[in-house]
mmCIF file of C-alpha atoms and ligand atoms in Angstrom:
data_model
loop_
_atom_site.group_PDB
_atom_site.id
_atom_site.type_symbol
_atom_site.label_atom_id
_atom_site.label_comp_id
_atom_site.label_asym_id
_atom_site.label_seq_id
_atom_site.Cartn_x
_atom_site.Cartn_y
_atom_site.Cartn_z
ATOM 1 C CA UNK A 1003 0.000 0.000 0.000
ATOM 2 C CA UNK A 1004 1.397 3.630 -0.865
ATOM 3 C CA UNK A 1005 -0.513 7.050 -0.496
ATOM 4 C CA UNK A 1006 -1.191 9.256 -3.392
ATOM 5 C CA UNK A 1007 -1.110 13.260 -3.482
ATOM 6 C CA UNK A 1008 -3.080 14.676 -5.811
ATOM 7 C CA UNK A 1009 -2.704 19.002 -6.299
ATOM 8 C CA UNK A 1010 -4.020 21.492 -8.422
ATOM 9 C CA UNK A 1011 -6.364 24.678 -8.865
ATOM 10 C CA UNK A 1012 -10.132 24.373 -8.148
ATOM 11 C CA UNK A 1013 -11.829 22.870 -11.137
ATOM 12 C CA UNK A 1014 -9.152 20.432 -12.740
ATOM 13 C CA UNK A 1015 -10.400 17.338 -11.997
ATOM 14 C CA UNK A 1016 -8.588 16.311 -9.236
ATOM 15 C CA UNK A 1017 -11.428 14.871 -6.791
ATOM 16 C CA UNK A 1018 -13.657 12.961 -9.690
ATOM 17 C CA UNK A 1019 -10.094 11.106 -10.507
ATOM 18 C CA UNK A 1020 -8.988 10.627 -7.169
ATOM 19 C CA UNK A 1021 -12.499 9.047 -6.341
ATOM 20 C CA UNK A 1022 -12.393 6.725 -9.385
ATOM 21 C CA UNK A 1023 -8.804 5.586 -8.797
ATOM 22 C CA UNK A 1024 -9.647 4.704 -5.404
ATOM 23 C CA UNK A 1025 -12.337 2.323 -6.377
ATOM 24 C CA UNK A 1026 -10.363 0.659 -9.083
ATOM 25 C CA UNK A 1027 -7.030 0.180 -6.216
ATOM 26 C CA UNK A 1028 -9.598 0.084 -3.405
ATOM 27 C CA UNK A 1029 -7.946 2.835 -1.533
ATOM 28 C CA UNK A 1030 -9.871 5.833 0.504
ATOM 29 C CA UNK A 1031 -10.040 8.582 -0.943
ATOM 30 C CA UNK A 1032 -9.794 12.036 1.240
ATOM 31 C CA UNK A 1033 -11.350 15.315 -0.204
ATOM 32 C CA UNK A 1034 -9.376 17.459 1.901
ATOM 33 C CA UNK A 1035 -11.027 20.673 -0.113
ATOM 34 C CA UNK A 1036 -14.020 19.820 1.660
ATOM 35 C CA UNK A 1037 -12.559 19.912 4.948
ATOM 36 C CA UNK A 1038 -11.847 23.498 4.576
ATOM 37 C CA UNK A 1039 -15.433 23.946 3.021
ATOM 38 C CA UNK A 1040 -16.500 22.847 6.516
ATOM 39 C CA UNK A 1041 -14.787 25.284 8.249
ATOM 40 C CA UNK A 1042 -15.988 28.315 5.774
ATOM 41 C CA UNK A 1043 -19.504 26.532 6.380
ATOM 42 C CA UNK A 1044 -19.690 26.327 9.907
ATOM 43 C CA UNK A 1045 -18.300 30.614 10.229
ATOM 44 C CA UNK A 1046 -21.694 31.351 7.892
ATOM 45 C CA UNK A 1047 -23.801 29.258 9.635
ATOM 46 C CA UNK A 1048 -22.354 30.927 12.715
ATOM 47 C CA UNK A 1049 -22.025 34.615 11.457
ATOM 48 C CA UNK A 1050 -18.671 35.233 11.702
ATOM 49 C CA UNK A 1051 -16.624 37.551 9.773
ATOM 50 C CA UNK A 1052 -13.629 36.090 8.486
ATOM 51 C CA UNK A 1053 -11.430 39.008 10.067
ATOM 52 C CA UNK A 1054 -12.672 37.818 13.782
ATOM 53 C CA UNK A 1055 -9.440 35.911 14.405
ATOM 54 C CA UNK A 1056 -10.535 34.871 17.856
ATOM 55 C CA UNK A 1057 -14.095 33.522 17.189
ATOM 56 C CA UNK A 1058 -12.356 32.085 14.512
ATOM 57 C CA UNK A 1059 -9.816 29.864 16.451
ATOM 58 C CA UNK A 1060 -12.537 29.390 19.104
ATOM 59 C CA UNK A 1061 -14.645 27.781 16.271
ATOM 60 C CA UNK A 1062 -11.796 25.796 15.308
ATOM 61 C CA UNK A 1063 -11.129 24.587 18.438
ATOM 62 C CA UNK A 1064 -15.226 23.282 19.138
ATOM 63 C CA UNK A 1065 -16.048 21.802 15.852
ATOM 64 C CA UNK A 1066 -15.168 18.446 14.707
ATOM 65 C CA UNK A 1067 -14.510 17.078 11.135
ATOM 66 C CA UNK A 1068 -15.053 13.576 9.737
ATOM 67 C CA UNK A 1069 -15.891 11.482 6.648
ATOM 68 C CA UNK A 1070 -18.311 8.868 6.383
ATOM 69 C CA UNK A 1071 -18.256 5.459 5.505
ATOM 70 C CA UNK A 1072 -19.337 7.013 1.922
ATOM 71 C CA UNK A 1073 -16.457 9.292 1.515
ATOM 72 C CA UNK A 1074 -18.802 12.050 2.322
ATOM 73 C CA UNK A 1075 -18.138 15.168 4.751
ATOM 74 C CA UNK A 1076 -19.410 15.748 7.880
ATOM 75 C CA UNK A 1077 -19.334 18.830 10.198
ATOM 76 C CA UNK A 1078 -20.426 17.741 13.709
ATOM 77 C CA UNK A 1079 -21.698 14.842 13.086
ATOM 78 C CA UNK A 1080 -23.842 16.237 10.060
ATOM 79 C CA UNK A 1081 -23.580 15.346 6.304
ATOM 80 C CA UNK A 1082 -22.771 18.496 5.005
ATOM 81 C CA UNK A 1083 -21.213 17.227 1.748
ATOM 82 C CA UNK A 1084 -24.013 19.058 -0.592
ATOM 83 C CA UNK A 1085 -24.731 22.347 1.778
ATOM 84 C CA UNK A 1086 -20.543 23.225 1.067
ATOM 85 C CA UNK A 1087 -20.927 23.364 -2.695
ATOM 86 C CA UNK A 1088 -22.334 26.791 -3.219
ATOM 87 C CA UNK A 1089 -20.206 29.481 -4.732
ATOM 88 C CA UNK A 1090 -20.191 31.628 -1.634
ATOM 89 C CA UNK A 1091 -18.892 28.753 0.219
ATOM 90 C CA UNK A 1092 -15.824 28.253 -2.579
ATOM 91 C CA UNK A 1093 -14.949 31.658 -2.174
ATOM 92 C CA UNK A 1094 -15.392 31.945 1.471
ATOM 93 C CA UNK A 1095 -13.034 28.947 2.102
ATOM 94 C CA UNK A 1096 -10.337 30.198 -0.303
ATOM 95 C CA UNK A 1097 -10.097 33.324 2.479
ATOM 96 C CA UNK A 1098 -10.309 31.348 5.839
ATOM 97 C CA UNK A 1099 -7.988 28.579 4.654
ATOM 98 C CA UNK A 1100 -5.015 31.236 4.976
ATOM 99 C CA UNK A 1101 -5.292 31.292 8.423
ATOM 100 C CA UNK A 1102 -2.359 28.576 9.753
ATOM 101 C CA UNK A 1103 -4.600 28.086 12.741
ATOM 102 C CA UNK A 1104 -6.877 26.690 10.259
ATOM 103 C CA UNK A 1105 -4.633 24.415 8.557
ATOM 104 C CA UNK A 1106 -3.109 22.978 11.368
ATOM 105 C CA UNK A 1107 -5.998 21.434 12.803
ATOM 106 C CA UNK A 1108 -7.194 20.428 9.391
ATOM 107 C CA UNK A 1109 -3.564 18.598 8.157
ATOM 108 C CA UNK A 1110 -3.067 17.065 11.847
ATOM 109 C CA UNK A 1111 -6.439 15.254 10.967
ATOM 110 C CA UNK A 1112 -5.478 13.858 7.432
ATOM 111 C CA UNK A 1113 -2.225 12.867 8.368
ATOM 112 C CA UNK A 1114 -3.411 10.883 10.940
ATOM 113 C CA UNK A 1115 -5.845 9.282 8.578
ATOM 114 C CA UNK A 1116 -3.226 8.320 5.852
ATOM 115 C CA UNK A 1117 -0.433 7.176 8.644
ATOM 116 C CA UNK A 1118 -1.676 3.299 7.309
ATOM 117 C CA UNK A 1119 -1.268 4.011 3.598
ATOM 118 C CA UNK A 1120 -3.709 3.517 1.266
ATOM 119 C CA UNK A 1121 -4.905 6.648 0.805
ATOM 120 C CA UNK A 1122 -5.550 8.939 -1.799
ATOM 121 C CA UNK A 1123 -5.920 12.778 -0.808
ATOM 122 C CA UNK A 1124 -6.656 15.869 -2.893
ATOM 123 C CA UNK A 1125 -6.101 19.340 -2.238
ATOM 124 C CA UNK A 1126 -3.729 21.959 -2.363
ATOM 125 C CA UNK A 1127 -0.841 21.422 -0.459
ATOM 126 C CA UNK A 1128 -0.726 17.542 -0.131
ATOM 127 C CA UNK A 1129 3.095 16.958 -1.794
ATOM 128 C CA UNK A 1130 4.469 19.676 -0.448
ATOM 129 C CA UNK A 1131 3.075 19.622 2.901
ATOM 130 C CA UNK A 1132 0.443 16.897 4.376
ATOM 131 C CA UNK A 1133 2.431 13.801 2.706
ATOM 132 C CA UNK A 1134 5.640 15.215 1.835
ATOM 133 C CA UNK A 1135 6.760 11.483 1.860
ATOM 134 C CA UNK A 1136 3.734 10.088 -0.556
ATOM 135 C CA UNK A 1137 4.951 7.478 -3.298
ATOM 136 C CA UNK A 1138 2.951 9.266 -6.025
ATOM 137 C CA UNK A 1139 2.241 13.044 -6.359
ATOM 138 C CA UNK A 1140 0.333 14.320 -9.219
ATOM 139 C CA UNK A 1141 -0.243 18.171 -9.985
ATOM 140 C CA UNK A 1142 -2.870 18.364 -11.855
ATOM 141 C CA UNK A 1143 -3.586 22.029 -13.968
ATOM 142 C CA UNK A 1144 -6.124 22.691 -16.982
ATOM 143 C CA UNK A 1145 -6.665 26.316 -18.620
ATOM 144 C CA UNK A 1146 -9.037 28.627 -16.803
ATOM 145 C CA UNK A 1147 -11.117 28.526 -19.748
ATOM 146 C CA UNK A 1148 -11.267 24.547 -19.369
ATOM 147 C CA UNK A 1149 -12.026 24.701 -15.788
ATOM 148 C CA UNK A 1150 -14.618 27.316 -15.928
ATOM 149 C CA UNK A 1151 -16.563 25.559 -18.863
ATOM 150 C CA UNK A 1152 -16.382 22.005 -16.257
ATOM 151 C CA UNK A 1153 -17.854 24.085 -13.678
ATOM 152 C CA UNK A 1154 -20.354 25.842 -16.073
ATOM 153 C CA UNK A 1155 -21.600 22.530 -16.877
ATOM 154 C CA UNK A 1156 -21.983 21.295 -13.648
ATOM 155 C CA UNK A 1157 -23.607 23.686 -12.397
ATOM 156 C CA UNK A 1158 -26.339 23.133 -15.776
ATOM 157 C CA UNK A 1159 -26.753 19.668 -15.220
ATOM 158 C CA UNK A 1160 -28.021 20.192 -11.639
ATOM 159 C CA UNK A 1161 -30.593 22.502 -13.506
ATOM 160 C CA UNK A 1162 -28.406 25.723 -11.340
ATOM 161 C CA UNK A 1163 -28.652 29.110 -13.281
ATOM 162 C CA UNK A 1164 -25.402 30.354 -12.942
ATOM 163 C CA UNK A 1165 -23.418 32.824 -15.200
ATOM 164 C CA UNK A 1166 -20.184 31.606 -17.029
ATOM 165 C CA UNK A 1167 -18.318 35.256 -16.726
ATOM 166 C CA UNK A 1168 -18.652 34.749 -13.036
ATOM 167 C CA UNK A 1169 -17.276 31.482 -12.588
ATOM 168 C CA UNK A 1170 -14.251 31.802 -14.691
ATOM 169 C CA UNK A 1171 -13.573 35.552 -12.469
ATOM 170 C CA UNK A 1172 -13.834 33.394 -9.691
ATOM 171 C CA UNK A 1173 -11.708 30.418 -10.627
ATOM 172 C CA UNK A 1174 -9.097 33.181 -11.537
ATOM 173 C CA UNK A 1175 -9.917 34.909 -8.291
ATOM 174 C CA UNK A 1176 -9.283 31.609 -6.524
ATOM 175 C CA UNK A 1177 -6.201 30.457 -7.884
ATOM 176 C CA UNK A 1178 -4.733 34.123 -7.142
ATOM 177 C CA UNK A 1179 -5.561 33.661 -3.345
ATOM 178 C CA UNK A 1180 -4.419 29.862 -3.163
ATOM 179 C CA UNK A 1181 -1.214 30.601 -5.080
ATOM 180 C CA UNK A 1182 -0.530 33.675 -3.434
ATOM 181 C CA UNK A 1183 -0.828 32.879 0.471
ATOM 182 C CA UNK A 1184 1.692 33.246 2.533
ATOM 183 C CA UNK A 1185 1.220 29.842 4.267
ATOM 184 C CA UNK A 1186 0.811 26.514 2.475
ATOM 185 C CA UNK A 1187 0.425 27.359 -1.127
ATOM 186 C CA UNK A 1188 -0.356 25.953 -3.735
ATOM 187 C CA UNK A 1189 2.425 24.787 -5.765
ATOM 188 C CA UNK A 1190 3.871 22.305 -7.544
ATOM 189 C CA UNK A 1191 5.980 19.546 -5.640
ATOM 190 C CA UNK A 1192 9.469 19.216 -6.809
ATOM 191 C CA UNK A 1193 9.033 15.423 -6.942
ATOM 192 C CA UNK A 1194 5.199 15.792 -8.690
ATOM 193 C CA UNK A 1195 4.296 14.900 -11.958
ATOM 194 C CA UNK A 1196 2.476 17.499 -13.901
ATOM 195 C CA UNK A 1197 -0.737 16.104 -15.604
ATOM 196 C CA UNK A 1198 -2.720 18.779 -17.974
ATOM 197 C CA UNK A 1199 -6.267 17.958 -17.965
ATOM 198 C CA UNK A 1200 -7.493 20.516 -20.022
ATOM 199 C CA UNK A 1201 -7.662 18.338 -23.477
ATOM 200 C CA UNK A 1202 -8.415 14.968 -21.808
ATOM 201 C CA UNK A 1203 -11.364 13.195 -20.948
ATOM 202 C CA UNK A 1204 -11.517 11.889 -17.243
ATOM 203 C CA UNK A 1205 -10.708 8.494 -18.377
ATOM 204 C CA UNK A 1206 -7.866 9.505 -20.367
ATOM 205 C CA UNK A 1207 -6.549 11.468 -16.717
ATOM 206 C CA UNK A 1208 -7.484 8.286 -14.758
ATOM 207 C CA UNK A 1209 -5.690 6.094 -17.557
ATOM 208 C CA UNK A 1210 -2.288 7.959 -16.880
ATOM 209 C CA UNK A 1211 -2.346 7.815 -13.363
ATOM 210 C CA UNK A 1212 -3.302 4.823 -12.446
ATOM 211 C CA UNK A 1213 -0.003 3.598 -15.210
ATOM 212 C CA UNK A 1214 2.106 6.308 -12.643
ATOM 213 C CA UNK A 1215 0.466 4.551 -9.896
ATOM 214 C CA UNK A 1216 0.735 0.808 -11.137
ATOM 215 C CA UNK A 1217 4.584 1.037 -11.506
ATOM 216 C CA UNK A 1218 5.071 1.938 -7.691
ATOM 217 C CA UNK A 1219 2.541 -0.505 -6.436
HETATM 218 O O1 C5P B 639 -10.696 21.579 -3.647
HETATM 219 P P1 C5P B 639 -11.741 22.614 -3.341
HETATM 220 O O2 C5P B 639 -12.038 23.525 -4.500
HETATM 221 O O3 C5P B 639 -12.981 22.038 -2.742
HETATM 222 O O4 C5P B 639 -11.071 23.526 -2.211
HETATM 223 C C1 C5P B 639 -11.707 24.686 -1.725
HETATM 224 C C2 C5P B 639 -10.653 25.643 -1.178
HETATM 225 O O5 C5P B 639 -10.049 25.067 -0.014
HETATM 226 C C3 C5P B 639 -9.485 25.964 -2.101
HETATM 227 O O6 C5P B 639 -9.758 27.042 -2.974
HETATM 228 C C4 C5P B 639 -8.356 26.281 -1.125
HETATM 229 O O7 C5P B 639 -8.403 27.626 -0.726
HETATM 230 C C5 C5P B 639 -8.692 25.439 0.090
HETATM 231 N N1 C5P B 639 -7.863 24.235 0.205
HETATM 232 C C6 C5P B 639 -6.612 24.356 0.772
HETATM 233 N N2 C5P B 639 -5.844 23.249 0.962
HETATM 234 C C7 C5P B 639 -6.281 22.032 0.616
HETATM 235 C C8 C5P B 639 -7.541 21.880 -0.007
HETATM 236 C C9 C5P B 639 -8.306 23.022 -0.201
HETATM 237 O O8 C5P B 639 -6.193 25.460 1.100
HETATM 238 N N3 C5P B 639 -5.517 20.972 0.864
#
């Protein structure tokens, strides 16, 4: 058994591949993007501003994180794996996931999930921070234009009016603020390999990972 790190901006594909591959190598797969969704959730839900520092790390320090036996997120004890998929939510998290007290709490968690290998996390800073020691790290980047038409369509097919100008200013917005932070961000590993998903269907992506994956395994 090895653990996988999967990175990249919002929007390129790394959670629907890491969930496939981990059915097809029965591994657990780890959203840790949702993790910070939780925490960007549970400040809404509790009205407070994302400047508050101290009701912030008082927030942190009462709520609790976990995953079902589904894969799914849950705050408290509640699913909350649909409720953290809105847009304010996205953009909300990008801000409160600079805070290190933030982080901390949320990378002590996964690595004490993926201590017994097997394990396939997405996220942000995974190879260069969570699982600096992970057998296989992916970074995997698609055009904005790519990434904003996957969203676009998501967004559709859940019958969701949203506006396509929007999305692809936020996914630019985004990737500023997660590439920009001061702690954690995202980058590439030196030891990643650099998958572009912008031309390839998600078979083709899970097709050339799980050949990376196969020759460590
Ligand atoms: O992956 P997802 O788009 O759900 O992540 C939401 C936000 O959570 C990202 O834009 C980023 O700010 C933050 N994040 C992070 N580190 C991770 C995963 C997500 O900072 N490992």
């Amino acid at each position: 058994m090895i653990n996988i790190a999967i990175d990249g901006p919002s929007a390129a594909g790394k959670s629907t591949i890491a969930k496939l591959l981990a059915k097809q190598l029965s591994y657990i797969h780890l959203d840790t993007g949702a993790m910070y969704r939780c925490c960007a959730y549970a400040s809404l839900v509790n009205k407070i501003d994302l400047n508050d520092i101290k009701a912030l790390e008082e927030m942190m320090n009462t709520i609790q994180i976990s995953f079902n036996e589904k894969g799914e997120v849950e705050l408290n004890g509640e699913n909350v794996a649909d409720k953290i998929r809105t847009n304010e939510i996205s953009m909300r998290t990008s801000t409160i996931s600079q805070y290190p007290f933030v982080r901390e709490k949320l990378v002590k968690i996964q690595q004490d999930l993926a201590k017994s290998k097997g394990y396939i996390l997405d996220g942000r800073d995974i190879g260069t921070v969570v699982l600096v020691d992970a057998e296989v790290k992916i970074y995997m980047v698609a055009s904005v234009e790519a990434r904003a038409k996957r969203r676009y369509q998501e967004y559709v097919n859940q019958g969701i009016e949203v506006d396509y100008n929007n999305i692809y200013k936020d996914i630019e917005q985004r990737d500023y603020q997660d590439m920009n932070r001061k702690v954690s961000p995202l980058k590439k590993a030196d030891d990643a390999i650099e998958i572009d998903t912008s031309q390839l269907t998600i078979q083709q992506v899970v097709d050339k990972v799980s050949s990376i994956v196969l020759k460590k395994i």
